Every structure is written in structure tokens, then in C-alpha cells.
PDB file of C-alpha atoms in Angstrom:
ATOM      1  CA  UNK A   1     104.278  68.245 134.921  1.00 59.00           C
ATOM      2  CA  UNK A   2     103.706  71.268 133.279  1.00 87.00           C
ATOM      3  CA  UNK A   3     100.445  71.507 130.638  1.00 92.00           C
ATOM      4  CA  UNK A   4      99.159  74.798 129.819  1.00 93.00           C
ATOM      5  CA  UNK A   5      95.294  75.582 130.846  1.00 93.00           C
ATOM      6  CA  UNK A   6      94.808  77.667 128.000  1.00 93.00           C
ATOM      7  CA  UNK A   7      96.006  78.413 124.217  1.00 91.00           C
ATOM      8  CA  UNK A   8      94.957  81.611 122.855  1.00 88.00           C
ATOM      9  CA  UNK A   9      91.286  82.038 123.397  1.00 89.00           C
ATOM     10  CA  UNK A  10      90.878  78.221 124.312  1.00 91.00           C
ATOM     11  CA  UNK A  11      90.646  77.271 127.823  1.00 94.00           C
ATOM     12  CA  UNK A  12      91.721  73.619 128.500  1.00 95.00           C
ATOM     13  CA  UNK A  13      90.664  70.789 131.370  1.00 93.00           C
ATOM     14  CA  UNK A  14      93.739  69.295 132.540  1.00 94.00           C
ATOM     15  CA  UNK A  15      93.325  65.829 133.793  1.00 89.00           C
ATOM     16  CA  UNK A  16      95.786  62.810 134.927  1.00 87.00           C
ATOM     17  CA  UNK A  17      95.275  59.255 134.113  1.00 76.00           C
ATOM     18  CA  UNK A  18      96.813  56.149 135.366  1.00 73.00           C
ATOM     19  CA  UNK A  19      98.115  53.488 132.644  1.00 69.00           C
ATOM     20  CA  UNK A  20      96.196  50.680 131.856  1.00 61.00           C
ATOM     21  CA  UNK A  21      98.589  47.464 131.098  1.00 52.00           C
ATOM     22  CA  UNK A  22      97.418  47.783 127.436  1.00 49.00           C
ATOM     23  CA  UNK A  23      95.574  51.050 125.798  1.00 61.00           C
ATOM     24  CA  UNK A  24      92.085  49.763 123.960  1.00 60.00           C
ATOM     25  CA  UNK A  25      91.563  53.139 122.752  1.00 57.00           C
ATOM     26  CA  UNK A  26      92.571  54.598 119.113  1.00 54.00           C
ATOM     27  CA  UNK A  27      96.608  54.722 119.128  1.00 57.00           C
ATOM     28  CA  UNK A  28      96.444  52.119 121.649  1.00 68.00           C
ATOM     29  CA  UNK A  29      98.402  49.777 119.622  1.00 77.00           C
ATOM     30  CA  UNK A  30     101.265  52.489 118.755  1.00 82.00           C
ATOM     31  CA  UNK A  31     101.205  53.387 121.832  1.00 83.00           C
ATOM     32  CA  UNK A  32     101.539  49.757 123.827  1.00 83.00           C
ATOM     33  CA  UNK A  33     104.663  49.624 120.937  1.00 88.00           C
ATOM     34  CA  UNK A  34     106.303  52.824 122.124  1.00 90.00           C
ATOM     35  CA  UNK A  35     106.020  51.618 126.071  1.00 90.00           C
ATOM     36  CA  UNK A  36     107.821  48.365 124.279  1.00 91.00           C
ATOM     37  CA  UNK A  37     110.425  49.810 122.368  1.00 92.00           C
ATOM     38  CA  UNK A  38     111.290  52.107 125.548  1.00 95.00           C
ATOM     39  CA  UNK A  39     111.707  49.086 127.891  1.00 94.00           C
ATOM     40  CA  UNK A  40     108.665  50.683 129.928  1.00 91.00           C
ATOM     41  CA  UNK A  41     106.139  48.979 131.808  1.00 87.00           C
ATOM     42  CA  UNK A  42     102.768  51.267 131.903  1.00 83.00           C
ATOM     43  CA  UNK A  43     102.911  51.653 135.605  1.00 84.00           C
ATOM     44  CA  UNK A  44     106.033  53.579 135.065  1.00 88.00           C
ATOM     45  CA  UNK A  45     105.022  56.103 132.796  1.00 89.00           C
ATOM     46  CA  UNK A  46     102.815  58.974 133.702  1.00 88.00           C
ATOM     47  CA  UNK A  47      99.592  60.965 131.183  1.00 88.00           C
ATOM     48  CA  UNK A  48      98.475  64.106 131.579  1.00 91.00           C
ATOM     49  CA  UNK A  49      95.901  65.886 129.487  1.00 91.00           C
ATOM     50  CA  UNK A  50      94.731  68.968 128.439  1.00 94.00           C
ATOM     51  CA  UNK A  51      91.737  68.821 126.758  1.00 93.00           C
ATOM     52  CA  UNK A  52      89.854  71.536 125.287  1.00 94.00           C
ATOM     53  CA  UNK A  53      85.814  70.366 126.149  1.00 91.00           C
ATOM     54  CA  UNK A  54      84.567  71.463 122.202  1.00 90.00           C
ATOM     55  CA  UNK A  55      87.366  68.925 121.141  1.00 85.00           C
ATOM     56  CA  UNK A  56      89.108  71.151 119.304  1.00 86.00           C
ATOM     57  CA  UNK A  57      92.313  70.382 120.753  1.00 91.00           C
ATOM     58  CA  UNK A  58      94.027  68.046 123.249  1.00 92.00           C
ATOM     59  CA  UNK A  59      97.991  67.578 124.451  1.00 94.00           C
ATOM     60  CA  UNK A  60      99.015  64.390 125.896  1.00 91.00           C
ATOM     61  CA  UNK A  61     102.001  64.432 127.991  1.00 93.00           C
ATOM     62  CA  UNK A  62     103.475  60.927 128.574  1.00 92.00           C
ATOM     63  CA  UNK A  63     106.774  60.612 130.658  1.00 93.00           C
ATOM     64  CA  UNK A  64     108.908  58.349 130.150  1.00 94.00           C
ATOM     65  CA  UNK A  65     111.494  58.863 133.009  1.00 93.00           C
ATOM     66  CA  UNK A  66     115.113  58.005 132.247  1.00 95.00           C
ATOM     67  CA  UNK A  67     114.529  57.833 128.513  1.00 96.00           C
ATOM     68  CA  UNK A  68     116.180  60.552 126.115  1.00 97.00           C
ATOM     69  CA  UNK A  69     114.561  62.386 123.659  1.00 95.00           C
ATOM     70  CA  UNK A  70     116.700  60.392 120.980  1.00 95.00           C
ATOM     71  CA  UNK A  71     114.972  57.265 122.665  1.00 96.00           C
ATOM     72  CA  UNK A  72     111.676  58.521 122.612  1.00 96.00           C
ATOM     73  CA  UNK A  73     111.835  59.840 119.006  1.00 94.00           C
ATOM     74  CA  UNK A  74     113.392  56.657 117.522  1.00 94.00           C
ATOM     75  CA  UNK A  75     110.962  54.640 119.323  1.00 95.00           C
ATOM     76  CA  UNK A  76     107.708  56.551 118.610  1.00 94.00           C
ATOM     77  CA  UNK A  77     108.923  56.428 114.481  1.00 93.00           C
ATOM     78  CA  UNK A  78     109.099  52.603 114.774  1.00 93.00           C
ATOM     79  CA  UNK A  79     105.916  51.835 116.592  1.00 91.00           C
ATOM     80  CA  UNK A  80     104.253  54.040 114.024  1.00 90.00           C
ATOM     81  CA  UNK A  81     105.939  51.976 111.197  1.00 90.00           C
ATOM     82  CA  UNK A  82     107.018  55.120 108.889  1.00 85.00           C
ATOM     83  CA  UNK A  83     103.373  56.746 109.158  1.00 91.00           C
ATOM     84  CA  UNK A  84     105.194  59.624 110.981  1.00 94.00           C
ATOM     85  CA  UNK A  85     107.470  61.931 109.332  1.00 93.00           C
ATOM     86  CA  UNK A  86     109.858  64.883 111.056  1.00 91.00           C
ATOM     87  CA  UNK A  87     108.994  68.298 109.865  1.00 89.00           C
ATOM     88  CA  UNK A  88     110.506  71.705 110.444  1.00 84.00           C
ATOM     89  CA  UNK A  89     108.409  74.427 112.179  1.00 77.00           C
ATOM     90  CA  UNK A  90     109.540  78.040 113.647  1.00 72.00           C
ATOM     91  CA  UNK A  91     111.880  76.947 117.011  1.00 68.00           C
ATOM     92  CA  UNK A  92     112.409  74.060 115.960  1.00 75.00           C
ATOM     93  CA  UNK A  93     111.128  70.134 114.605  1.00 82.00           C
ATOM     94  CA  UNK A  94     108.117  68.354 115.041  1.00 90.00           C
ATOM     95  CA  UNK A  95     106.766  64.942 114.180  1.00 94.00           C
ATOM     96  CA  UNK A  96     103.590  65.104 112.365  1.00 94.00           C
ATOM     97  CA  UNK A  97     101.319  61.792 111.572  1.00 93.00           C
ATOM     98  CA  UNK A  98      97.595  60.153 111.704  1.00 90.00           C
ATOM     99  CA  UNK A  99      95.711  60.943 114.573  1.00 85.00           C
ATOM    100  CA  UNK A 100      93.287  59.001 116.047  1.00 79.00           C
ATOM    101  CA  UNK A 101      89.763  59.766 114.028  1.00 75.00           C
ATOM    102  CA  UNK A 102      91.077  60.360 110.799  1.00 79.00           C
ATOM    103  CA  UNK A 103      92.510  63.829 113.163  1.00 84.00           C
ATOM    104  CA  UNK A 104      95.921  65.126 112.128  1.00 90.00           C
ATOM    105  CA  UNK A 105      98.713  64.720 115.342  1.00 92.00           C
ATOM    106  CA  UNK A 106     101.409  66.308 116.047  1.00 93.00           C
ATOM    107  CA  UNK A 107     104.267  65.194 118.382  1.00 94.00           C
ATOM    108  CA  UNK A 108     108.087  66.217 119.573  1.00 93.00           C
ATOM    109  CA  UNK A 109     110.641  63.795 122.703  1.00 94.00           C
ATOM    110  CA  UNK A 110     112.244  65.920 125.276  1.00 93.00           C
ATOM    111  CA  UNK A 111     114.120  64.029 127.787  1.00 96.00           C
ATOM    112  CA  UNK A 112     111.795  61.942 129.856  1.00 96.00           C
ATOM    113  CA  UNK A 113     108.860  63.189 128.063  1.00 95.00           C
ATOM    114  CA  UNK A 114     106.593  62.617 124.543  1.00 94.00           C
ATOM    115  CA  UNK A 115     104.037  65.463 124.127  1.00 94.00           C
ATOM    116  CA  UNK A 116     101.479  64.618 121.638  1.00 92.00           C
ATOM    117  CA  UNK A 117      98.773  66.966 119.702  1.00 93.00           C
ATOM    118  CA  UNK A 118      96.082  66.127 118.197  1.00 91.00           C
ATOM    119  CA  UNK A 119      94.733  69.885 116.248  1.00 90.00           C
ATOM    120  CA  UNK A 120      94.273  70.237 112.285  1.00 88.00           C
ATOM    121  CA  UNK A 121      95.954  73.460 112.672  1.00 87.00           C
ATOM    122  CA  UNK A 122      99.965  73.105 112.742  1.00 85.00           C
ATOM    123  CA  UNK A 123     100.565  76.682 114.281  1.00 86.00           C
ATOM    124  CA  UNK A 124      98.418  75.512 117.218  1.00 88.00           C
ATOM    125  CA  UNK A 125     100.486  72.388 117.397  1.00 88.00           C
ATOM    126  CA  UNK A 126     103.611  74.348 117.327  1.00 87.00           C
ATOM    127  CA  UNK A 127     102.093  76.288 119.661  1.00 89.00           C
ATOM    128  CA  UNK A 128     100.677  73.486 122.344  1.00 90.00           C
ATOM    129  CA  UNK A 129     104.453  71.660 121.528  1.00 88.00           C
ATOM    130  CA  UNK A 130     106.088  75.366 122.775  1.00 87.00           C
ATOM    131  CA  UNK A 131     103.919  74.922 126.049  1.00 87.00           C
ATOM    132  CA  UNK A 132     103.843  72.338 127.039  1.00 88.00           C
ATOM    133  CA  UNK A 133     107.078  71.209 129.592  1.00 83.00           C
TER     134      UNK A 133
END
């Protein structure tokens, strides 16, 4: 797992969590989707955070071990029925969609792993995306 503990000026808590066999919280439902459309029970995957503590910024990193970043991507656009869409950013693509809180998210599926944003500024995104392994 690699998450950074700072962007730019911002330093960032990391912190691991254990999956619940259903996510109550905002993005839950996409979320419980993606696990389905992967084949994945929660127990299997893996989150870590890095949270920035003024809540400026936070990086999930889910993995999703034996999946492809094909997988992931396909999967992640279905659960989110369309609400996603694929844009182009300096080195390379990124998903961009709702976040949870009326928030603006950002996303990109590497094999075996989903990193997700939530920032309102897309060159942090890109940035967080870039750093996160």
C-alpha cells in the first residue's frame, strides 16, 4: 500500500479500515455494487485513507486483488449508473463523478487497485491519482 502523507503544503493522516459486509456511509450503495460487480466479498478487499484533518482532501485506496484495471473501471461505471464520466488530464485519464456531500470525486483502476478522490480542485486530484500506488 502506498498513500502519500502529504500533497503540496497539505499533510495527510493515513489510516486503514476493515470492510464492513455492507457500507452505510455516503457511496455506500455504489460502493457495495462495485464489490458485486467484481465478484468480491468485503473481507477480501482492503481501504486505506489519507485524509487531510481540515477536510480538504481525502484518497481512498481500495484493492481489489486479482481484478484488472479494465475490471475495476467497467465495474465502478456500472455501479455508478452513467453518473461517472472518463476525462483526460496531463499523464493520462481519470474518472470524474458526484462525491459524497454534494463534493466533486475523482477516481482512476490500476490492476488490483481503485483510488478514489474526493477534492473540488482537479489538479489536486490529478495530483493525489499520480501518488498514490
Amino acid at each position: 500500500m502506498s498513500l502519500p502523507d502529504r500533497l503540496g503544503a497539505v499533510k495527510l493522516t493515513l489510516l486503514a479500515y476493515p470492510l464492513p459486509d455492507s457500507l452505510d456511509a455516503r457511496g455506500g450503495r455504489e460502493l457495495d455494487a462495485l464489490l458485486a460487480q467484481l465478484g468480491i466479498d468485503p473481507g477480501e478487499a482492503t481501504l486505506h485513507l489519507a485524509v487531510d484533518p481540515r477536510g480538504a482532501l481525502a484518497i481512498g485506496r481500495w484493492g481489489f486483488p486479482g481484478r484488472t484495471a479494465d475490471e475495476i473501471r467497467a465495474a465502478w461505471m456500472q455501479a455508478t449508473n452513467g453518473t461517472w464520466r472518463e476525462i483526460e488530464v496531463e499523464g493520462g485519464t481519470m474518472l470524474t463523478g458526484p462525491g459524497p456531500d454534494d463534493s466533486t470525486a475523482w477516481a482512476t483502476a490500476r490492476d488490483g487497485v481503485f483510488i478514489y478522490v474526493v477534492t473540488q480542485s482537479a489538479a489536486t486530484a490529478a495530483s493525489a491519482l499520480a501518488n498514490t500506488r
